[in-house]
Amino acid sequence: MELIDLSAHIGTEVRGIDLTQPVADADFARIRQAWIERSLLLFRGQRLQPDDLVEFSRRFGELEQPPASERSERDAAGMNGRPEVWLISNVVENGKPIGSLGAGEAEWHTDMSYIDAPPTASVLYAKEIPPVGGNTSFASMYAAWSEMPSTMKDQVEGRTAHHDSSYTSAGELRKGAAEVVDVRAAPGASHPIGRRVPDTDRQALYLGRRTNGYIEGLDVAESEKLLDELWAFCTRNEFVYEHVWQVGDLLMWDNRSAIHRREAFDSSARRVMLRTQVRGERPVA
Ligand code: OGA
Ligand code: MN
């Protein structure tokens, strides 16, 4: 097994591992440590069935099922065979999307930060990939926190942000959600902006997503301005790794210390990914 870093601050490729086979404990310990320290793992050339994906993901903790609002109707009906595995796809069959997120851009976000205990890890496995587009980028929120200018850090240290649950990262209003007119009254959850990850004892910037975010205790106008500055800073190229997908790639990210976005792709192309996530704990400062 070989570990190769993908960029300065985030991502490590794990080579020489076939995830259809049980991973030896010693290898798994190195893999887990790399995931903790580098926030993102890449395994290429995998040929996985949903069961293999569940088996591997489960070693990182208990799996969590996606909420119904994250899942297409058809996928929720168990088309994929396993309730812990869901589909991220733009493919439409018989007039219904088989998966979630469509073919548009997905804004920078961390998964499900709008619940009290957001998932620790998310796993995405590529079965079908369009010839161009649909790249997924990741940014290190450890690096963003540690390189943040003190003038900015002083404004957020000790503060909490509210994370809105109304919209998906693809900008769609979730089933049953109402449009947000006042960010202070949006549904969702509040979390510390400087999040300490117990596994590393490092602080990560934890903002969730820009849409309807709100820094508690500030005027809405002040919060909007500061959030714009924070987002512009933490998505700078120096913190980012952009992944160009190949069929058989598996990415696993630490949802506590990384954010991600997906660029749009041609909606007539097929993109089909399997997805799992590991249950998390309430973020701490
Ligand atoms: C996700 C996600 C991005 C992509 O699965 O949480 O944001 O590239 N996916 O499909
Ligand atoms: Mn996501």
CSV table of C-alpha atoms and ligand atoms in Angstrom, one decimal:
chain,number,residue,atom,x,y,z
A,1,MET,CA,0.0,0.0,0.0
A,2,GLU,CA,1.3,3.4,-1.0
A,3,LEU,CA,0.0,6.9,0.2
A,4,ILE,CA,0.5,9.8,-2.2
A,5,ASP,CA,-0.6,13.4,-1.3
A,6,LEU,CA,-2.8,15.1,-3.9
A,7,SER,CA,-2.2,18.7,-3.0
A,8,ALA,CA,-0.5,20.8,-0.4
A,9,HIS,CA,-3.2,20.8,2.3
A,10,ILE,CA,-5.8,18.2,1.4
A,11,GLY,CA,-6.2,14.8,-0.1
A,12,THR,CA,-4.2,11.6,-0.2
A,13,GLU,CA,-4.4,8.8,-2.8
A,14,VAL,CA,-4.2,5.3,-1.5
A,15,ARG,CA,-2.7,2.9,-4.0
A,16,GLY,CA,-2.4,-0.9,-3.9
A,17,ILE,CA,-5.7,-1.6,-2.1
A,18,ASP,CA,-8.7,-3.5,-3.6
A,19,LEU,CA,-11.8,-2.6,-1.6
A,20,THR,CA,-13.7,-5.7,-2.6
A,21,GLN,CA,-11.3,-7.5,-0.2
A,22,PRO,CA,-11.2,-7.1,3.5
A,23,VAL,CA,-8.6,-4.4,4.4
A,24,ALA,CA,-6.0,-5.7,6.9
A,25,ASP,CA,-6.1,-4.0,10.3
A,26,ALA,CA,-2.6,-2.5,10.0
A,27,ASP,CA,-3.5,-1.1,6.5
A,28,PHE,CA,-6.8,0.2,7.8
A,29,ALA,CA,-5.1,2.0,10.6
A,30,ARG,CA,-2.9,3.9,8.1
A,31,ILE,CA,-5.8,4.6,5.9
A,32,ARG,CA,-7.9,6.0,8.8
A,33,GLN,CA,-5.0,8.1,10.0
A,34,ALA,CA,-4.5,9.6,6.4
A,35,TRP,CA,-8.2,10.3,6.2
A,36,ILE,CA,-8.0,12.2,9.6
A,37,GLU,CA,-4.9,14.2,8.7
A,38,ARG,CA,-5.6,14.9,5.0
A,39,SER,CA,-9.4,15.2,5.1
A,40,LEU,CA,-9.8,13.4,1.8
A,41,LEU,CA,-8.9,10.0,0.4
A,42,LEU,CA,-8.9,8.8,-3.1
A,43,PHE,CA,-8.9,5.1,-4.2
A,44,ARG,CA,-8.8,4.6,-8.0
A,45,GLY,CA,-9.7,1.6,-10.2
A,46,GLN,CA,-12.2,0.0,-7.8
A,47,ARG,CA,-15.0,-2.2,-9.0
A,48,LEU,CA,-17.5,-2.2,-6.1
A,49,GLN,CA,-20.9,-3.5,-5.5
A,50,PRO,CA,-23.1,-1.7,-3.0
A,51,ASP,CA,-22.2,-4.3,-0.4
A,52,ASP,CA,-18.5,-3.6,-0.7
A,53,LEU,CA,-19.1,0.1,-0.3
A,54,VAL,CA,-21.1,-0.5,2.9
A,55,GLU,CA,-18.5,-2.9,4.2
A,56,PHE,CA,-15.6,-0.4,3.8
A,57,SER,CA,-17.6,2.7,4.9
A,58,ARG,CA,-18.8,0.9,8.0
A,59,ARG,CA,-15.2,0.5,9.3
A,60,PHE,CA,-15.2,4.3,9.9
A,61,GLY,CA,-18.4,4.1,12.1
A,62,GLU,CA,-22.1,3.5,12.0
A,63,LEU,CA,-23.7,4.4,8.7
A,64,GLU,CA,-26.4,6.9,8.5
A,65,GLN,CA,-29.3,6.8,6.0
A,66,PRO,CA,-29.8,10.0,4.1
A,67,PRO,CA,-33.0,12.0,5.0
A,68,ALA,CA,-35.8,11.5,2.6
A,69,SER,CA,-35.4,15.1,1.5
A,70,GLU,CA,-31.9,14.3,0.2
A,71,ARG,CA,-33.0,11.3,-1.8
A,72,SER,CA,-34.9,11.0,-5.0
A,73,GLU,CA,-38.3,9.4,-4.7
A,74,ARG,CA,-37.2,6.4,-6.7
A,75,ASP,CA,-34.0,5.9,-4.8
A,76,ALA,CA,-35.9,6.2,-1.5
A,77,ALA,CA,-38.1,3.4,-2.7
A,78,GLY,CA,-35.1,1.1,-2.4
A,79,MET,CA,-34.3,0.8,-6.1
A,80,ASN,CA,-30.7,0.4,-5.1
A,81,GLY,CA,-31.2,-2.6,-2.8
A,82,ARG,CA,-29.5,-1.1,0.3
A,83,PRO,CA,-31.0,1.6,2.4
A,84,GLU,CA,-27.5,2.9,3.5
A,85,VAL,CA,-26.5,3.4,-0.1
A,86,TRP,CA,-28.0,6.2,-2.1
A,87,LEU,CA,-27.6,7.5,-5.6
A,88,ILE,CA,-26.1,10.8,-6.7
A,89,SER,CA,-27.2,11.0,-10.3
A,90,ASN,CA,-28.7,13.2,-13.0
A,91,VAL,CA,-30.1,10.2,-14.9
A,92,VAL,CA,-33.9,10.3,-15.5
A,93,GLU,CA,-35.8,7.1,-16.1
A,94,ASN,CA,-39.5,7.0,-16.9
A,95,GLY,CA,-39.7,10.7,-16.2
A,96,LYS,CA,-38.2,10.4,-12.7
A,97,PRO,CA,-34.7,11.2,-11.5
A,98,ILE,CA,-33.0,8.0,-10.2
A,99,GLY,CA,-30.8,9.9,-7.8
A,100,SER,CA,-30.1,13.3,-6.2
A,101,LEU,CA,-28.3,16.6,-7.2
A,102,GLY,CA,-29.1,16.7,-10.9
A,103,ALA,CA,-26.5,18.0,-13.4
A,104,GLY,CA,-26.1,21.6,-12.2
A,105,GLU,CA,-23.5,23.2,-10.0
A,106,ALA,CA,-23.5,22.2,-6.3
A,107,GLU,CA,-22.3,25.2,-4.2
A,108,TRP,CA,-19.5,24.9,-1.7
A,109,HIS,CA,-20.8,23.0,1.3
A,110,THR,CA,-20.2,20.4,4.0
A,111,ASP,CA,-22.8,17.6,4.1
A,112,MET,CA,-25.9,18.0,6.3
A,113,SER,CA,-24.4,20.5,8.7
A,114,TYR,CA,-28.0,21.7,9.2
A,115,ILE,CA,-28.6,18.8,11.7
A,116,ASP,CA,-27.3,18.6,15.3
A,117,ALA,CA,-24.9,15.8,14.6
A,118,PRO,CA,-23.7,16.0,11.0
A,119,PRO,CA,-22.0,13.0,9.4
A,120,THR,CA,-18.3,12.5,10.1
A,121,ALA,CA,-17.5,11.1,6.7
A,122,SER,CA,-19.1,10.9,3.2
A,123,VAL,CA,-18.1,8.4,0.6
A,124,LEU,CA,-18.7,8.8,-3.1
A,125,TYR,CA,-18.0,6.1,-5.7
A,126,ALA,CA,-18.1,6.7,-9.4
A,127,LYS,CA,-19.9,4.2,-11.6
A,128,GLU,CA,-20.5,6.3,-14.6
A,129,ILE,CA,-18.8,9.7,-15.4
A,130,PRO,CA,-19.5,12.2,-18.2
A,131,PRO,CA,-16.6,12.8,-20.6
A,132,VAL,CA,-16.1,16.4,-19.3
A,133,GLY,CA,-17.4,18.4,-16.4
A,134,GLY,CA,-18.8,17.4,-13.0
A,135,ASN,CA,-15.4,17.8,-11.3
A,136,THR,CA,-15.6,17.9,-7.5
A,137,SER,CA,-13.4,20.2,-5.5
A,138,PHE,CA,-12.4,20.0,-1.9
A,139,ALA,CA,-11.0,22.7,0.4
A,140,SER,CA,-9.2,22.2,3.7
A,141,MET,CA,-10.9,24.0,6.5
A,142,TYR,CA,-7.9,23.2,8.8
A,143,ALA,CA,-5.7,25.2,6.5
A,144,ALA,CA,-8.3,28.0,6.1
A,145,TRP,CA,-8.5,28.3,9.9
A,146,SER,CA,-4.8,28.2,10.6
A,147,GLU,CA,-4.0,30.7,7.8
A,148,MET,CA,-6.9,33.1,8.5
A,149,PRO,CA,-5.7,36.6,9.1
A,150,SER,CA,-6.1,37.5,12.8
A,151,THR,CA,-8.4,40.4,12.0
A,152,MET,CA,-10.8,37.9,10.5
A,153,LYS,CA,-10.3,35.2,13.2
A,154,ASP,CA,-11.0,37.7,16.0
A,155,GLN,CA,-14.4,38.3,14.5
A,156,VAL,CA,-15.5,34.7,14.5
A,157,GLU,CA,-13.6,33.1,17.4
A,158,GLY,CA,-16.1,31.9,20.0
A,159,ARG,CA,-19.1,32.6,17.7
A,160,THR,CA,-21.7,30.2,16.3
A,161,ALA,CA,-23.3,30.1,12.9
A,162,HIS,CA,-26.7,29.0,12.0
A,163,HIS,CA,-26.9,26.4,9.1
A,164,ASP,CA,-30.0,26.5,7.1
A,165,SER,CA,-31.8,23.3,6.1
A,166,SER,CA,-34.2,24.6,3.5
A,167,TYR,CA,-32.1,24.3,0.4
A,168,THR,CA,-30.0,21.5,-1.1
A,169,SER,CA,-26.4,22.3,-2.3
A,170,ALA,CA,-27.9,22.2,-5.8
A,171,GLY,CA,-30.1,25.2,-4.8
A,172,GLU,CA,-33.4,23.3,-4.7
A,173,LEU,CA,-35.9,23.9,-1.9
A,174,ARG,CA,-36.3,20.6,0.0
A,175,LYS,CA,-39.6,18.8,0.2
A,176,GLY,CA,-41.8,20.5,2.8
A,177,ALA,CA,-39.5,23.5,3.3
A,178,ALA,CA,-40.6,27.1,3.0
A,179,GLU,CA,-38.6,29.8,1.3
A,180,VAL,CA,-36.4,31.6,3.8
A,181,VAL,CA,-37.2,35.3,4.2
A,182,ASP,CA,-35.2,36.0,7.4
A,183,VAL,CA,-31.9,34.1,7.9
A,184,ARG,CA,-32.3,34.5,11.6
A,185,ALA,CA,-35.5,32.5,11.5
A,186,ALA,CA,-34.3,29.7,9.1
A,187,PRO,CA,-34.8,26.1,10.2
A,188,GLY,CA,-31.6,24.1,10.8
A,189,ALA,CA,-28.9,23.9,13.4
A,190,SER,CA,-26.3,26.1,15.1
A,191,HIS,CA,-22.6,25.1,15.4
A,192,PRO,CA,-19.3,26.7,16.5
A,193,ILE,CA,-17.5,28.5,13.6
A,194,GLY,CA,-14.2,27.3,14.9
A,195,ARG,CA,-14.8,23.5,15.2
A,196,ARG,CA,-12.3,21.4,17.1
A,197,VAL,CA,-12.0,18.0,15.6
A,198,PRO,CA,-11.3,15.6,18.5
A,199,ASP,CA,-9.3,13.1,16.3
A,200,THR,CA,-6.6,15.7,15.5
A,201,ASP,CA,-7.3,18.3,18.2
A,202,ARG,CA,-7.1,20.9,15.4
A,203,GLN,CA,-9.6,23.7,14.7
A,204,ALA,CA,-11.4,23.8,11.4
A,205,LEU,CA,-13.5,26.6,10.0
A,206,TYR,CA,-17.0,25.2,9.9
A,207,LEU,CA,-19.5,27.3,7.9
A,208,GLY,CA,-21.7,24.7,6.2
A,209,ARG,CA,-22.8,26.6,3.1
A,210,ARG,CA,-23.2,30.2,2.1
A,211,THR,CA,-26.9,30.1,1.3
A,212,ASN,CA,-28.9,31.5,4.3
A,213,GLY,CA,-26.0,31.2,6.6
A,214,TYR,CA,-26.1,33.5,9.6
A,215,ILE,CA,-23.5,34.4,12.3
A,216,GLU,CA,-25.4,34.5,15.5
A,217,GLY,CA,-25.3,37.7,17.6
A,218,LEU,CA,-24.6,40.0,14.6
A,219,ASP,CA,-26.9,42.2,12.6
A,220,VAL,CA,-27.9,40.5,9.4
A,221,ALA,CA,-26.0,43.0,7.3
A,222,GLU,CA,-22.8,42.5,9.4
A,223,SER,CA,-23.2,38.8,9.2
A,224,GLU,CA,-23.7,38.9,5.4
A,225,LYS,CA,-20.6,40.9,5.0
A,226,LEU,CA,-18.4,38.7,7.2
A,227,LEU,CA,-19.7,35.5,5.7
A,228,ASP,CA,-18.9,36.9,2.2
A,229,GLU,CA,-15.3,37.6,3.4
A,230,LEU,CA,-15.0,34.2,5.1
A,231,TRP,CA,-16.2,32.3,2.0
A,232,ALA,CA,-14.0,34.3,-0.3
A,233,PHE,CA,-11.0,33.5,1.9
A,234,CYS,CA,-11.6,29.8,2.6
A,235,THR,CA,-12.2,28.8,-1.0
A,236,ARG,CA,-8.9,30.3,-2.2
A,237,ASN,CA,-7.1,28.0,-4.7
A,238,GLU,CA,-4.3,27.4,-2.2
A,239,PHE,CA,-6.7,25.4,0.0
A,240,VAL,CA,-8.3,23.5,-2.8
A,241,TYR,CA,-7.9,20.1,-4.6
A,242,GLU,CA,-10.0,19.6,-7.7
A,243,HIS,CA,-10.9,16.1,-8.6
A,244,VAL,CA,-11.3,15.0,-12.2
A,245,TRP,CA,-13.3,11.8,-11.9
A,246,GLN,CA,-12.7,8.4,-13.6
A,247,VAL,CA,-15.0,5.4,-13.4
A,248,GLY,CA,-14.0,3.3,-10.4
A,249,ASP,CA,-12.8,6.3,-8.2
A,250,LEU,CA,-13.9,6.3,-4.6
A,251,LEU,CA,-13.5,9.5,-2.6
A,252,MET,CA,-14.0,9.6,1.1
A,253,TRP,CA,-13.9,13.0,2.9
A,254,ASP,CA,-13.9,14.2,6.4
A,255,ASN,CA,-16.9,16.3,6.6
A,256,ARG,CA,-15.7,18.0,9.7
A,257,SER,CA,-12.6,19.5,8.1
A,258,ALA,CA,-13.4,19.7,4.4
A,259,ILE,CA,-15.9,21.5,2.2
A,260,HIS,CA,-16.7,20.5,-1.3
A,261,ARG,CA,-18.4,21.8,-4.5
A,262,ARG,CA,-19.3,20.2,-7.8
A,263,GLU,CA,-19.2,22.0,-11.1
A,264,ALA,CA,-22.1,21.5,-13.6
A,265,PHE,CA,-22.0,19.1,-16.5
A,266,ASP,CA,-23.9,18.4,-19.7
A,267,SER,CA,-27.3,17.1,-18.5
A,268,SER,CA,-27.6,14.8,-21.5
A,269,ALA,CA,-24.5,12.9,-20.3
A,270,ARG,CA,-24.8,10.2,-17.6
A,271,ARG,CA,-23.2,10.5,-14.2
A,272,VAL,CA,-24.0,7.8,-11.6
A,273,MET,CA,-22.4,7.6,-8.2
A,274,LEU,CA,-23.0,5.5,-5.1
A,275,ARG,CA,-23.0,7.3,-1.8
A,276,THR,CA,-22.7,6.4,1.9
A,277,GLN,CA,-22.1,8.5,5.0
A,278,VAL,CA,-20.9,7.8,8.5
A,279,ARG,CA,-22.9,9.1,11.5
A,280,GLY,CA,-21.3,12.0,13.4
A,281,GLU,CA,-21.4,13.8,16.7
A,282,ARG,CA,-22.4,17.3,17.7
A,283,PRO,CA,-19.6,19.7,16.7
A,284,VAL,CA,-17.6,21.2,19.6
A,285,ALA,CA,-15.6,24.4,19.9
B,1,OGA,C1,-22.3,14.7,-2.1
B,1,OGA,C2,-21.9,15.7,-3.1
B,1,OGA,C3,-20.8,16.1,-5.2
B,1,OGA,C4,-20.7,15.3,-6.5
B,1,OGA,O1,-22.5,13.6,-2.5
B,1,OGA,O2,-22.5,15.1,-1.0
B,1,OGA,O3,-21.9,16.9,-2.8
B,1,OGA,O4,-19.6,15.5,-7.1
B,1,OGA,N1,-21.6,15.3,-4.3
B,1,OGA,O5,-21.6,14.7,-6.9
B,2,MN,MN,-22.1,17.1,-0.6
